[in-house]
Amino acid sequence: MDEVSAFLIQYGWIVLFSVVFAEQIGLPLPAIPVLLAAGALAGAGKMNLAFAVLLSVVACLSGDVVWYELGRHRGRQALNLLCRIALEPDSCVRRTENFFTRHGTRALILAKFIPGLSTLAPALAGLFGIGHKRFLLYNGLGAALWTLAFILPGYVFSSQLEAIASHEARVGTFLLVALGIGLLAYIVYKFVHRQRVLRELRIARITADELKDLMDNRQEVFVVDLRGELDREADPYTIPGALRMTAEELEQRYHEIPRHRDVILFCACPNEATAAKMALMLRRKGITNVRPLAGGIDAWREREFPLEATARQAEPERVRAL
């Protein structure tokens, strides 16, 4: 804390804005220690509390607006970019979509306090067409609450934090090394696990052309659309005859999947990660003739193969709800 505080005293507002902005756009820079340090400095009379709060909120909103606009204008490309830098790309979009389904627009407030969802939520808000005013209202409220949640404790416990910082100066090197090794080990584990899962399914994938040939030759194929509710609302088309079933539903209803037919799973996430994960799950259940669709629904659409329209509303009811 003492090093962060000294850095803030020297560079002040630039550091606070830059670190908060960087975290919100997805860079691995922790903003919480900086917010705590800013609050402690304000408590010691070395920084203006109100301006620090305002600056953090503006930085937070600035980063979120970048992803919101990318979500509006680039759609799935923005989400794919975010998931490619995530540790768990197989679940990042699905978790956030489910969060939106449960909480509606209020998810923009709550997501600020959940690692992994904070950066993704603004992009999904743009993708699903949440209006600018509503986005700024709810996301701004979330940014303010998130900022206050960490600046105010620093302000209130300024003297205690200073004492802790003094103690950490003596044992800080050991703790930082231990935490660094632990974090590095976690990242390596997640990366290796991700690559192993994708490698296991890569050789078993089916291409859009191969699936189309099977369907044209009237082969018995069982196609499952794994996209979530909000994802389908944003893109209300699917492969003809596909059964719509979310990944969560498939985990509960896997017994409905035929064991003696070719089963094809597809989603809209990077590297067909959700489809790959569900294919592994079905194989563990004894359903062996299962393959993910390479490239998902986007690959099918790029080949200009036929699509089947599904019912669509102007905006998902749960997202409209206040």
Coordinates of C-alpha atoms in Angstrom, one line a residue:
M1 CA 0.0 0.0 0.0
D2 CA 2.8 2.4 0.8
E3 CA 4.4 2.0 -2.6
V4 CA 1.0 2.5 -4.3
S5 CA 0.3 5.6 -2.1
A6 CA 3.7 7.1 -2.9
F7 CA 3.1 6.5 -6.6
L8 CA -0.3 8.2 -6.3
I9 CA 1.1 11.2 -4.4
Q10 CA 3.6 11.7 -7.2
Y11 CA 1.5 11.1 -10.2
G12 CA -2.0 11.7 -8.6
W13 CA -5.0 11.8 -10.9
I14 CA -3.3 10.4 -13.9
V15 CA -2.6 7.1 -12.2
L16 CA -6.1 6.8 -10.8
F17 CA -7.8 7.4 -14.1
S18 CA -5.3 5.3 -16.1
V19 CA -5.5 2.2 -13.9
V20 CA -9.3 2.2 -13.5
F21 CA -9.7 2.8 -17.3
A22 CA -7.2 0.0 -18.1
E23 CA -9.0 -2.5 -15.8
Q24 CA -12.4 -1.7 -17.3
I25 CA -11.2 -2.3 -20.9
G26 CA -9.8 -5.7 -19.9
L27 CA -6.1 -5.2 -19.1
P28 CA -4.8 -7.2 -16.1
L29 CA -4.2 -4.1 -13.9
P30 CA -5.9 -4.3 -10.5
A31 CA -7.7 -1.1 -9.7
I32 CA -8.8 -1.9 -6.2
P33 CA -5.5 -1.3 -4.5
V34 CA -5.3 2.1 -6.3
L35 CA -8.8 3.0 -5.1
L36 CA -8.0 2.0 -1.6
A37 CA -4.8 4.1 -1.7
A38 CA -6.7 7.0 -3.2
G39 CA -9.2 6.9 -0.3
A40 CA -6.4 6.6 2.2
L41 CA -4.7 9.7 0.7
A42 CA -8.0 11.6 0.8
G43 CA -8.3 10.6 4.4
A44 CA -4.8 12.0 5.1
G45 CA -5.7 15.3 3.3
K46 CA -3.5 14.6 0.3
M47 CA -6.2 14.1 -2.3
N48 CA -9.7 15.5 -2.8
L49 CA -12.2 12.8 -2.1
A50 CA -15.1 14.0 -4.3
F51 CA -12.8 14.6 -7.3
A52 CA -11.2 11.2 -6.8
V53 CA -14.6 9.5 -6.8
L54 CA -15.7 11.5 -9.9
L55 CA -12.5 10.7 -11.8
S56 CA -12.8 7.0 -11.1
V57 CA -16.4 6.9 -12.3
V58 CA -15.5 8.8 -15.4
A59 CA -12.6 6.4 -16.1
C60 CA -14.9 3.4 -15.5
L61 CA -17.6 4.7 -17.8
S62 CA -15.0 5.6 -20.5
G63 CA -13.8 2.0 -20.6
D64 CA -17.3 0.6 -20.5
V65 CA -18.5 2.9 -23.3
V66 CA -15.7 1.6 -25.6
W67 CA -17.0 -2.0 -25.2
Y68 CA -20.6 -0.9 -25.4
E69 CA -20.1 0.8 -28.7
L70 CA -18.1 -2.2 -30.0
G71 CA -20.9 -4.4 -29.0
R72 CA -23.4 -2.3 -30.8
H73 CA -21.5 -2.0 -34.0
R74 CA -19.3 -5.1 -34.1
G75 CA -21.5 -7.5 -32.2
R76 CA -20.1 -11.0 -31.8
Q77 CA -16.7 -9.8 -33.0
A78 CA -16.3 -7.7 -29.8
L79 CA -17.4 -10.6 -27.6
N80 CA -15.0 -13.0 -29.3
L81 CA -12.2 -10.6 -28.8
L82 CA -13.0 -10.3 -25.1
C83 CA -13.3 -14.1 -24.7
R84 CA -10.0 -14.7 -26.4
I85 CA -8.2 -12.9 -23.6
A86 CA -10.3 -14.5 -20.9
L87 CA -9.0 -17.4 -18.8
E88 CA -12.3 -19.4 -19.3
P89 CA -13.6 -18.5 -22.8
D90 CA -15.9 -21.5 -22.7
S91 CA -18.1 -19.9 -20.1
C92 CA -17.5 -16.1 -20.2
V93 CA -20.3 -15.2 -22.6
R94 CA -22.7 -17.8 -21.4
R95 CA -22.3 -16.7 -17.7
T96 CA -22.9 -13.1 -18.6
E97 CA -25.9 -13.9 -20.8
N98 CA -27.4 -15.9 -18.0
F99 CA -26.7 -13.1 -15.6
F100 CA -28.6 -10.7 -17.9
T101 CA -31.5 -13.1 -18.1
R102 CA -31.8 -13.3 -14.3
H103 CA -31.3 -9.7 -13.5
G104 CA -32.2 -7.7 -16.6
T105 CA -30.7 -4.3 -17.0
R106 CA -29.8 -4.3 -13.3
A107 CA -27.0 -6.7 -14.3
L108 CA -25.0 -3.7 -15.4
I109 CA -24.9 -2.6 -11.7
L110 CA -24.2 -6.0 -10.2
A111 CA -21.6 -7.1 -12.8
K112 CA -19.2 -4.4 -11.6
F113 CA -18.6 -6.6 -8.5
I114 CA -18.1 -9.9 -10.3
P115 CA -14.7 -10.6 -11.9
G116 CA -15.0 -11.5 -15.5
L117 CA -18.4 -10.0 -16.0
S118 CA -17.5 -6.4 -15.5
T119 CA -15.8 -6.0 -18.8
L120 CA -18.1 -8.3 -20.8
A121 CA -21.5 -6.8 -19.6
P122 CA -21.2 -3.5 -21.5
A123 CA -20.4 -5.3 -24.7
L124 CA -23.4 -7.5 -24.3
A125 CA -25.6 -4.5 -23.5
G126 CA -24.6 -3.0 -26.8
L127 CA -25.1 -6.3 -28.6
F128 CA -28.6 -6.7 -27.2
G129 CA -29.6 -3.1 -28.1
I130 CA -30.0 -1.5 -24.7
G131 CA -30.4 2.2 -25.3
H132 CA -27.7 4.7 -24.6
K133 CA -29.6 6.5 -21.8
R134 CA -30.5 3.3 -20.0
F135 CA -27.0 2.0 -20.4
L136 CA -25.4 5.2 -19.0
L137 CA -27.9 5.3 -16.1
Y138 CA -27.4 1.7 -14.9
N139 CA -23.8 1.4 -15.8
G140 CA -23.0 4.8 -14.2
L141 CA -24.8 3.8 -11.0
G142 CA -22.8 0.5 -11.0
A143 CA -19.5 2.5 -11.5
A144 CA -20.3 4.9 -8.7
L145 CA -21.2 2.1 -6.2
W146 CA -18.1 0.1 -7.2
T147 CA -15.9 3.2 -6.8
L148 CA -17.4 4.1 -3.4
A149 CA -17.1 0.5 -2.2
F150 CA -13.3 0.7 -2.3
I151 CA -12.5 4.4 -1.9
L152 CA -14.6 4.9 1.2
P153 CA -13.0 2.1 3.2
G154 CA -9.6 3.6 2.4
Y155 CA -10.9 7.0 3.5
V156 CA -12.4 5.8 6.7
F157 CA -9.5 3.5 7.7
S158 CA -6.7 5.8 6.4
S159 CA -4.6 5.6 9.6
Q160 CA -5.0 1.8 9.9
L161 CA -4.0 1.3 6.2
E162 CA -1.0 3.4 6.8
A163 CA 0.0 1.2 9.7
I164 CA -0.6 -1.9 7.6
A165 CA 1.5 -0.5 4.8
S166 CA 4.4 0.1 7.2
H167 CA 4.2 -3.5 8.4
E168 CA 4.0 -4.8 4.8
A169 CA 7.1 -2.9 3.9
R170 CA 9.0 -5.4 6.1
V171 CA 7.4 -8.6 4.8
G172 CA 6.0 -7.3 1.6
T173 CA 8.6 -8.8 -0.7
F174 CA 8.0 -12.4 0.5
L175 CA 4.2 -12.0 0.2
L176 CA 4.4 -10.5 -3.3
V177 CA 6.6 -13.3 -4.5
A178 CA 4.3 -15.9 -3.0
L179 CA 1.2 -14.3 -4.5
G180 CA 2.9 -13.9 -7.8
I181 CA 3.9 -17.5 -8.0
G182 CA 0.4 -18.6 -7.0
L183 CA -1.2 -16.3 -9.7
L184 CA 1.2 -17.5 -12.3
A185 CA 0.5 -21.1 -11.5
Y186 CA -3.3 -20.5 -11.7
I187 CA -3.0 -18.8 -15.1
V188 CA -0.8 -21.6 -16.4
Y189 CA -3.2 -24.3 -15.2
K190 CA -6.2 -22.6 -16.8
F191 CA -4.3 -22.1 -20.1
V192 CA -3.1 -25.7 -20.2
H193 CA -6.6 -27.0 -19.3
R194 CA -8.2 -24.8 -22.0
Q195 CA -5.8 -26.1 -24.7
R196 CA -6.3 -29.7 -23.7
V197 CA -10.0 -29.5 -24.0
L198 CA -9.9 -27.7 -27.3
R199 CA -7.3 -30.2 -28.6
E200 CA -9.4 -33.2 -27.7
L201 CA -12.3 -31.9 -29.7
R202 CA -10.5 -30.3 -32.6
I203 CA -9.9 -33.5 -34.4
A204 CA -13.5 -34.5 -34.0
R205 CA -15.1 -31.4 -35.3
I206 CA -17.4 -31.4 -38.3
T207 CA -17.3 -28.5 -40.9
A208 CA -20.3 -26.6 -42.2
D209 CA -19.8 -28.2 -45.6
E210 CA -19.8 -31.7 -44.1
L211 CA -22.9 -31.1 -42.1
K212 CA -24.7 -29.7 -45.2
D213 CA -23.7 -32.8 -47.2
L214 CA -25.1 -35.1 -44.5
M215 CA -28.4 -33.1 -44.5
D216 CA -28.6 -33.1 -48.3
N217 CA -28.1 -36.8 -48.3
R218 CA -30.9 -37.2 -45.8
Q219 CA -28.6 -38.7 -43.2
E220 CA -30.1 -38.9 -39.7
V221 CA -28.4 -36.0 -37.9
F222 CA -29.5 -34.5 -34.6
V223 CA -28.5 -30.9 -34.4
V224 CA -28.5 -29.0 -31.1
D225 CA -28.4 -25.1 -30.9
L226 CA -26.7 -24.4 -27.6
R227 CA -27.0 -20.6 -27.7
G228 CA -28.6 -18.9 -24.7
E229 CA -31.9 -17.1 -24.7
L230 CA -30.5 -13.6 -25.2
D231 CA -28.1 -14.8 -27.9
R232 CA -31.0 -16.2 -29.9
E233 CA -32.9 -12.9 -29.4
A234 CA -29.9 -11.0 -30.9
D235 CA -29.6 -13.5 -33.8
P236 CA -33.1 -15.1 -34.3
Y237 CA -32.0 -17.7 -36.9
T238 CA -30.8 -21.2 -36.6
I239 CA -29.8 -24.3 -38.7
P240 CA -33.0 -25.9 -40.0
G241 CA -34.4 -28.6 -37.7
A242 CA -32.0 -27.8 -34.9
L243 CA -33.2 -28.4 -31.3
R244 CA -32.8 -25.4 -29.2
M245 CA -31.4 -26.3 -25.8
T246 CA -29.0 -24.2 -23.7
A247 CA -25.9 -25.8 -22.2
E248 CA -27.5 -25.8 -18.8
E249 CA -30.5 -27.6 -20.1
L250 CA -28.4 -30.1 -21.9
E251 CA -26.6 -31.1 -18.7
Q252 CA -30.0 -31.9 -17.2
R253 CA -31.7 -33.4 -20.3
Y254 CA -28.8 -35.3 -21.9
H255 CA -30.9 -38.5 -21.8
E256 CA -33.1 -37.0 -24.5
I257 CA -30.2 -37.1 -27.0
P258 CA -30.3 -40.2 -29.3
R259 CA -27.3 -42.5 -28.9
H260 CA -27.4 -44.1 -32.4
R261 CA -27.4 -40.9 -34.5
D262 CA -24.8 -38.3 -35.4
V263 CA -25.2 -35.5 -32.9
I264 CA -24.0 -32.0 -33.9
L265 CA -23.6 -29.3 -31.4
F266 CA -23.1 -25.6 -32.2
C267 CA -22.9 -22.3 -30.4
A268 CA -21.7 -18.8 -31.0
C269 CA -18.6 -18.6 -28.8
P270 CA -14.9 -18.5 -29.7
N271 CA -13.4 -21.9 -30.8
E272 CA -16.8 -23.6 -30.4
A273 CA -15.7 -23.8 -26.7
T274 CA -19.2 -24.4 -25.3
A275 CA -20.0 -27.0 -27.9
A276 CA -16.7 -28.7 -27.2
K277 CA -17.3 -28.8 -23.5
M278 CA -20.8 -30.2 -23.9
A279 CA -19.6 -32.8 -26.4
L280 CA -17.1 -34.0 -23.8
M281 CA -19.9 -34.2 -21.3
L282 CA -22.1 -36.3 -23.6
R283 CA -19.2 -38.6 -24.3
R284 CA -18.8 -39.2 -20.6
K285 CA -22.5 -40.1 -20.6
G286 CA -22.0 -42.7 -23.3
I287 CA -23.1 -40.7 -26.3
T288 CA -20.1 -41.1 -28.5
N289 CA -21.3 -40.0 -32.0
V290 CA -21.2 -36.3 -31.0
R291 CA -19.2 -33.5 -32.7
P292 CA -19.0 -29.7 -32.4
L293 CA -19.7 -27.7 -35.6
A294 CA -16.4 -25.9 -36.5
G295 CA -17.0 -22.2 -36.5
G296 CA -20.5 -22.5 -35.0
I297 CA -23.5 -20.7 -36.5
D298 CA -21.2 -18.1 -38.0
A299 CA -19.4 -20.7 -40.2
W300 CA -22.8 -22.0 -41.4
R301 CA -23.9 -18.4 -42.3
E302 CA -20.7 -17.6 -44.1
R303 CA -21.3 -20.5 -46.5
E304 CA -24.7 -19.0 -47.2
F305 CA -26.5 -22.2 -46.2
P306 CA -30.2 -22.0 -45.3
L307 CA -31.3 -20.7 -42.0
E308 CA -34.6 -21.1 -40.1
A309 CA -36.1 -18.1 -38.5
T310 CA -37.3 -18.2 -34.9
A311 CA -39.6 -16.0 -33.0
R312 CA -38.0 -12.7 -32.0
Q313 CA -39.0 -9.8 -29.9
A314 CA -37.8 -6.2 -30.2
E315 CA -36.0 -6.5 -26.9
P316 CA -35.8 -9.4 -24.4
E317 CA -38.4 -8.9 -21.7
R318 CA -35.9 -9.5 -18.9
V319 CA -33.5 -6.9 -20.3
R320 CA -36.3 -4.4 -20.6
A321 CA -37.4 -4.9 -17.0
L322 CA -36.2 -2.3 -14.6

